[in-house]
Amino acid sequence: MSHPDYRLNLRPLGTPRGVSSVVGPHGFGASPGDKKSKNKSTRGKKRSIFETYMSKEAVSEGLKRGALIQGVLRINPKKFHEAFIPSPDGDRDIFIDGVVARNRALNGDLVVVKLLPEEQWKVIKPESNDKETEAAYESDLPEELCGHHLPQQALKGYNDSPDVIIEAQFGDSDSEDGHGDTQNVLVDGVEKLSVHAQDKGKEDANAPVTKDESTSMSQDTKALSEKSLQKSAKVVYILEKKHSRAATGILKLLADKNSELFRKYALFSPSDHRVPRIYVPLKDCPQDFVTRPKDYANTLFICRIVDWKEDSSFALGQLAKSLGQAGEIEPETEGILTEYGVDFSDFSSEVLECLPQSLPWTIPPEELSKRRDLRKDCIFTIDPSTARDLDDALSCRPLADGTFEVGVHIADVSYFVPEGSHLDKVAADRATSVYLVQKVVPMLPRLLCEELCSLNPMTDKLTFSVIWTLTPKGKILKEWFGRTIIRSCTKLSYEHAQSMIESPSEKIPEEELPPISPEHSSEEVHQAVLNLHRIAKQLRQQRFVDGALRLDQLKLAFTLDSETGLPQGCHIYEYRDSNKLVEEFMLLANMAVAHKVYRAFPEQALLRRHPPPQMKMLNDLVEFCDQMGLSMDASSAGALNKSLTKIFGDDKYSLARKEVLTNMYSRPMQMALYFCSGVLQDQAQFRHYALNVPLYTHFTSPIRRFADVVVHRLLAAALGYREQPEVEPHALQKQADHCNDRRMASKRVQELSASLFFAVLVKESGPLESEAMVMGVLNQAFDVLVLRYGVQKRIYCNALALRSYHFQKVGKKPELTLIWEPKDPEQEPARQVITIFSLVEVVLQAEAAVLKYSAILKQPGPEEESHGALED
């Protein structure tokens, strides 16, 4: 994943509940507890707050006619009365204003909306600098855009070193995927300005409330150009409740002790403010809750919504369980997993019965005869040092004519997962392993993940291989696919491979390398790594010449205390040549398999596409950069890549600016998606925007991604190893959709896990100081990217020791001038100008609220100027 976007505030437990959680009949007004204002005129009879949903028939008719629009609902975590769905024409998102218009739909649900009359559309004031016209985007970068093979984690078994370095979140150990899950930044304030990165949580309760810039149209605004109106709509139907309907939060007594409700219900207040408050029956609550509510003020519970009636601002729910103390790692982690619907239960006995029962398991002789035997070849794995589920191995043999035989060998998971079995069903349901900072929630039982399928060294393993004859420049002369048997000669870490790349002519001392099987020497492995590195460099160079895009973002790795499991420190993970080597060959294998299965089964291939970015946002961003004196070309993925890699000098400001730009340009990017080739009519839509290739799929990580297992089965059928697939394209598409949903959930969970650990680190080891670069400027706050930790935070002027501050636009460039209260009354007050790309010093410090931390600016000395801003 890419960097944890310290979304911590997404779960600020126990904080006051912000503004209108429910909206009055005209879209603003009463908050949930505000019964008086709502019921005065209608005592005695209950009045509906929400509209009745349309009938299924009316909805399907309306969608056919184009009178209704469907899309996935995104609720802005920072301003949770605002929600959006993507516009079918790829233009600016459709705006859904307030809880009433949202009509009981939750974040991520597939909804059907009806556009409101034009006079009720949102007006976007041309000069407003504080608005959000696009949605709460959460990391929409496909991993193919980010770094690769980030480390997985493991705590057990490293007793020789007291403190284990655990690389956060990015368990995505496959290559295409560039092991990053790029960060998720709210697209907040995309006016001309797609740059207000948010710390995706809600604003602090005491943060300044900026006035909402959206207003309904009055007659005199009719003249506004098309550009300044945003289509607005209301939800009329929920097609699919994708949100888990589970939330973590805390219990409170109802405010009105004399009401009928007080005797029956408690109030559950979710940590995620995008979920409504929930009435839960007192009989579900702890026995002494009513008499001693304060004892539970800091206890985290899980609650599931069971109903939400038209006449109630609150949902009805059931308490599922008590997790423990808010702010502690394990209860918070369990809460995150439950909210995102991750199945972390133990595998059932029916599932475990599908595994080989007589252990140790050996390859049956009849299987040996069906496969190409590569056990004598020099084959090895390169993975994070803590990885246990080794999906992929590599080999590289020089041939007499100067070419190379290069192999990518992938664990043959489909051999152990019979189609239609209990094991197959649970793997399909989980769809992906989920990598948390401190542990993995596996897709398959550990016996498969870590032993039978994992390509551990010096044991015979079943694999599915792609073997090419390549020129030194990486040109493919021959290609072979087939089932194989390998015996990996060693398990290299990225660090081992990196040291081989960095010392091409020196022998690496044996004690610095892992054990290597006696049939092969360390020199042979070293030479193979060097040859692979040289070819990978050529492949990579050619990909970028051919127009690929990469948006590498800062990724955090944590050092955990082996006793307590608490974070002791963190550092930015370095993505090096050894990571790139593995990535190039995984990409090559995935592309080769995509072509092979699509040629064999044009209607039933499971492929992966990456749609182009949202053009409106992208163009606004280019225009904004232009006004900041930066000329960017975003006409294609390759052009954007060239613009981002143009170095504006190589001092630290230039590198920081590149980080900020990379962040900005991540936002218009869309998710990469699995799909069935028979369901999309237009082959132009098969393309992968970031890789800039016509066909792509996932084949290289079947231990941790179910999509790859499906692709292995298709490849086996294409090669005649098994019967042709009988699956209907629409059934395969349903599976693809489920894989997309679970992949998205797992990314969110990884981000939240990293956010949780970072918040705990700030609390335990803070305050933390770092340089930061300004990413967006508002009229009384500004957003920064904290360079040492890759986190984004908003800094509010009223939280600083200022005498005054002043916002203005210089041309189109927003600028905040801060006048600091001098520490010494004798001194002149320091004046600091904050503009985009200014470099500032910040301090991250814990707050009283659980898991909350804020950023403040360090006051510059009297002589210091704010530096690093680009001159126009």
Short mmCIF file of N, CA, C and O in Angstrom, two decimals, residues 160-213:
data_model
loop_
_atom_site.label_atom_id
_atom_site.label_comp_id
_atom_site.label_asym_id
_atom_site.label_seq_id
_atom_site.Cartn_x
_atom_site.Cartn_y
_atom_site.Cartn_z
N ASP A 160 16.29 -14.24 17.43
CA ASP A 160 17.68 -13.81 17.55
C ASP A 160 17.80 -12.29 17.62
O ASP A 160 18.78 -11.77 18.07
N SER A 161 16.79 -11.57 17.09
CA SER A 161 16.90 -10.12 17.21
C SER A 161 15.70 -9.65 17.99
O SER A 161 14.58 -10.01 17.66
N PRO A 162 15.93 -8.87 19.03
CA PRO A 162 14.81 -8.52 19.91
C PRO A 162 13.76 -7.70 19.19
O PRO A 162 12.59 -7.82 19.45
N ASP A 163 14.18 -6.86 18.23
CA ASP A 163 13.20 -5.98 17.60
C ASP A 163 13.13 -6.31 16.13
O ASP A 163 14.11 -6.26 15.43
N VAL A 164 11.93 -6.64 15.71
CA VAL A 164 11.76 -7.10 14.34
C VAL A 164 11.34 -5.92 13.50
O VAL A 164 10.47 -5.17 13.90
N ILE A 165 11.94 -5.80 12.35
CA ILE A 165 11.46 -4.73 11.48
C ILE A 165 10.31 -5.28 10.67
O ILE A 165 10.44 -6.30 10.00
N ILE A 166 9.20 -4.62 10.77
CA ILE A 166 8.02 -5.09 10.07
C ILE A 166 7.69 -4.04 9.05
O ILE A 166 7.57 -2.88 9.38
N GLU A 167 7.56 -4.42 7.81
CA GLU A 167 7.27 -3.40 6.84
C GLU A 167 5.77 -3.33 6.75
O GLU A 167 5.12 -4.32 6.55
N ALA A 168 5.26 -2.15 6.84
CA ALA A 168 3.82 -2.01 7.01
C ALA A 168 3.08 -2.35 5.76
O ALA A 168 3.62 -2.32 4.69
N GLN A 169 1.82 -2.52 5.96
CA GLN A 169 0.76 -2.54 4.98
C GLN A 169 1.01 -3.24 3.71
O GLN A 169 0.11 -3.57 3.06
N PHE A 170 2.20 -3.19 3.15
CA PHE A 170 2.20 -3.50 1.78
C PHE A 170 2.45 -4.95 1.67
O PHE A 170 3.52 -5.33 1.34
N GLY A 171 1.53 -5.79 1.97
CA GLY A 171 1.79 -7.19 1.88
C GLY A 171 1.65 -7.58 0.48
O GLY A 171 1.85 -8.72 0.15
N ASP A 172 1.33 -6.68 -0.41
CA ASP A 172 1.07 -7.09 -1.74
C ASP A 172 2.32 -7.53 -2.38
O ASP A 172 2.91 -6.79 -3.12
N SER A 173 2.75 -8.77 -2.15
CA SER A 173 4.06 -9.04 -2.61
C SER A 173 4.06 -9.40 -4.04
O SER A 173 4.72 -10.32 -4.40
N ASP A 174 3.31 -8.79 -4.91
CA ASP A 174 3.53 -9.19 -6.24
C ASP A 174 3.95 -8.04 -7.00
O ASP A 174 3.86 -6.93 -6.62
N SER A 175 4.43 -8.35 -8.16
CA SER A 175 5.16 -7.36 -8.77
C SER A 175 4.37 -6.42 -9.51
O SER A 175 4.61 -5.29 -9.47
N GLU A 176 3.49 -6.92 -10.30
CA GLU A 176 2.84 -5.95 -11.12
C GLU A 176 2.43 -4.93 -10.18
O GLU A 176 2.47 -3.77 -10.37
N ASP A 177 1.95 -5.44 -9.15
CA ASP A 177 1.35 -4.69 -8.21
C ASP A 177 2.33 -3.93 -7.59
O ASP A 177 2.65 -4.17 -6.53
N GLY A 178 2.76 -3.00 -8.07
CA GLY A 178 3.89 -2.61 -7.53
C GLY A 178 3.73 -2.60 -6.13
O GLY A 178 3.66 -1.73 -5.54
N HIS A 179 3.71 -3.47 -5.43
CA HIS A 179 3.57 -3.40 -4.05
C HIS A 179 3.26 -2.11 -3.50
O HIS A 179 3.68 -1.87 -2.45
N GLY A 180 2.59 -1.24 -4.05
CA GLY A 180 2.22 -0.10 -3.26
C GLY A 180 0.77 -0.05 -3.35
O GLY A 180 0.26 -0.46 -4.34
N ASP A 181 0.13 0.50 -2.38
CA ASP A 181 -1.25 0.78 -2.59
C ASP A 181 -1.34 2.20 -2.36
O ASP A 181 -1.24 2.63 -1.26
N THR A 182 -1.46 2.93 -3.39
CA THR A 182 -1.21 4.27 -3.16
C THR A 182 -2.22 4.92 -2.36
O THR A 182 -3.32 4.59 -2.36
N GLN A 183 -1.75 5.93 -1.87
CA GLN A 183 -2.39 6.52 -0.80
C GLN A 183 -3.65 7.13 -1.10
O GLN A 183 -3.85 7.59 -2.16
N ASN A 184 -4.39 7.18 -0.04
CA ASN A 184 -5.62 7.65 -0.42
C ASN A 184 -5.83 9.01 0.14
O ASN A 184 -5.82 9.22 1.29
N VAL A 185 -6.04 9.87 -0.81
CA VAL A 185 -6.12 11.23 -0.43
C VAL A 185 -7.50 11.70 -0.77
O VAL A 185 -7.99 11.36 -1.81
N LEU A 186 -8.05 12.51 0.07
CA LEU A 186 -9.35 13.05 -0.29
C LEU A 186 -9.18 14.02 -1.37
O LEU A 186 -8.31 14.87 -1.29
N VAL A 187 -10.03 13.97 -2.32
CA VAL A 187 -9.95 15.01 -3.28
C VAL A 187 -10.80 16.08 -2.73
O VAL A 187 -11.99 16.04 -2.84
N ASP A 188 -10.13 17.02 -2.16
CA ASP A 188 -10.87 17.97 -1.38
C ASP A 188 -10.51 19.29 -1.94
O ASP A 188 -9.39 19.69 -1.87
N GLY A 189 -11.46 19.97 -2.48
CA GLY A 189 -11.14 21.30 -2.93
C GLY A 189 -10.61 21.24 -4.33
O GLY A 189 -9.67 21.90 -4.68
N VAL A 190 -11.20 20.43 -5.18
CA VAL A 190 -10.77 20.48 -6.53
C VAL A 190 -11.56 21.56 -7.16
O VAL A 190 -12.66 21.37 -7.61
N GLU A 191 -11.00 22.75 -7.12
CA GLU A 191 -11.68 23.75 -7.91
C GLU A 191 -10.73 23.84 -9.02
O GLU A 191 -10.41 22.87 -9.63
N LYS A 192 -10.07 25.04 -9.17
CA LYS A 192 -8.93 25.02 -10.03
C LYS A 192 -7.89 24.23 -9.29
O LYS A 192 -6.78 24.16 -9.66
N LEU A 193 -8.22 23.78 -8.08
CA LEU A 193 -7.17 23.44 -7.19
C LEU A 193 -7.34 22.04 -6.77
O LEU A 193 -8.02 21.80 -5.80
N SER A 194 -6.76 21.09 -7.45
CA SER A 194 -6.96 19.74 -7.01
C SER A 194 -5.95 19.43 -5.97
O SER A 194 -5.27 18.45 -6.07
N VAL A 195 -5.74 20.30 -4.99
CA VAL A 195 -4.62 19.96 -4.19
C VAL A 195 -4.82 20.00 -2.71
O VAL A 195 -3.86 20.05 -2.00
N HIS A 196 -6.07 20.02 -2.25
CA HIS A 196 -6.12 20.05 -0.80
C HIS A 196 -6.09 18.67 -0.26
O HIS A 196 -7.11 18.08 -0.06
N ALA A 197 -4.91 18.14 -0.04
CA ALA A 197 -4.86 16.83 0.52
C ALA A 197 -5.41 16.89 1.91
O ALA A 197 -5.08 17.77 2.66
N GLN A 198 -6.21 15.93 2.29
CA GLN A 198 -6.76 15.96 3.64
C GLN A 198 -6.10 14.90 4.45
O GLN A 198 -5.68 13.92 3.94
N ASP A 199 -6.17 15.06 5.77
CA ASP A 199 -5.88 13.91 6.58
C ASP A 199 -7.21 13.29 6.73
O ASP A 199 -8.06 13.78 7.40
N LYS A 200 -7.45 12.18 6.16
CA LYS A 200 -8.81 11.82 5.93
C LYS A 200 -9.57 11.56 7.14
O LYS A 200 -9.96 10.47 7.32
N GLY A 201 -9.72 12.38 7.96
CA GLY A 201 -10.60 12.00 9.05
C GLY A 201 -11.58 13.07 9.10
O GLY A 201 -11.59 13.89 8.22
N LYS A 202 -12.36 13.12 10.12
CA LYS A 202 -13.20 14.27 10.22
C LYS A 202 -12.35 15.37 10.77
O LYS A 202 -11.33 15.14 11.38
N GLU A 203 -12.83 16.59 10.61
CA GLU A 203 -12.08 17.67 11.22
C GLU A 203 -12.25 17.58 12.72
O GLU A 203 -13.22 17.07 13.22
N ASP A 204 -11.29 18.16 13.41
CA ASP A 204 -11.39 18.15 14.86
C ASP A 204 -12.64 18.91 15.25
O ASP A 204 -13.04 19.84 14.60
N ALA A 205 -13.17 18.51 16.37
CA ALA A 205 -14.39 19.17 16.81
C ALA A 205 -14.13 20.65 17.01
O ALA A 205 -15.01 21.46 16.83
N ASN A 206 -12.90 21.00 17.39
CA ASN A 206 -12.66 22.41 17.65
C ASN A 206 -12.05 23.12 16.46
O ASN A 206 -11.60 24.24 16.56
N ALA A 207 -12.00 22.45 15.33
CA ALA A 207 -11.42 23.09 14.16
C ALA A 207 -12.36 24.18 13.70
O ALA A 207 -13.54 24.11 13.92
N PRO A 208 -11.81 25.17 13.01
CA PRO A 208 -12.68 26.25 12.57
C PRO A 208 -13.69 25.69 11.59
O PRO A 208 -13.33 24.89 10.74
N VAL A 209 -14.90 26.10 11.70
CA VAL A 209 -15.91 25.63 10.76
C VAL A 209 -15.90 26.61 9.61
O VAL A 209 -16.21 27.78 9.79
N THR A 210 -15.49 26.15 8.45
CA THR A 210 -15.49 27.07 7.32
C THR A 210 -16.88 27.06 6.74
O THR A 210 -17.51 26.01 6.68
N LYS A 211 -17.32 28.19 6.26
CA LYS A 211 -18.71 28.16 5.83
C LYS A 211 -18.81 27.36 4.56
O LYS A 211 -17.92 27.40 3.73
N ASP A 212 -19.86 26.64 4.43
CA ASP A 212 -20.02 25.78 3.29
C ASP A 212 -20.22 26.63 2.06
O ASP A 212 -21.07 27.50 2.04
N GLU A 213 -19.44 26.37 1.03
CA GLU A 213 -19.49 27.25 -0.11
C GLU A 213 -20.57 26.88 -1.10
O GLU A 213 -20.72 27.49 -2.12
#
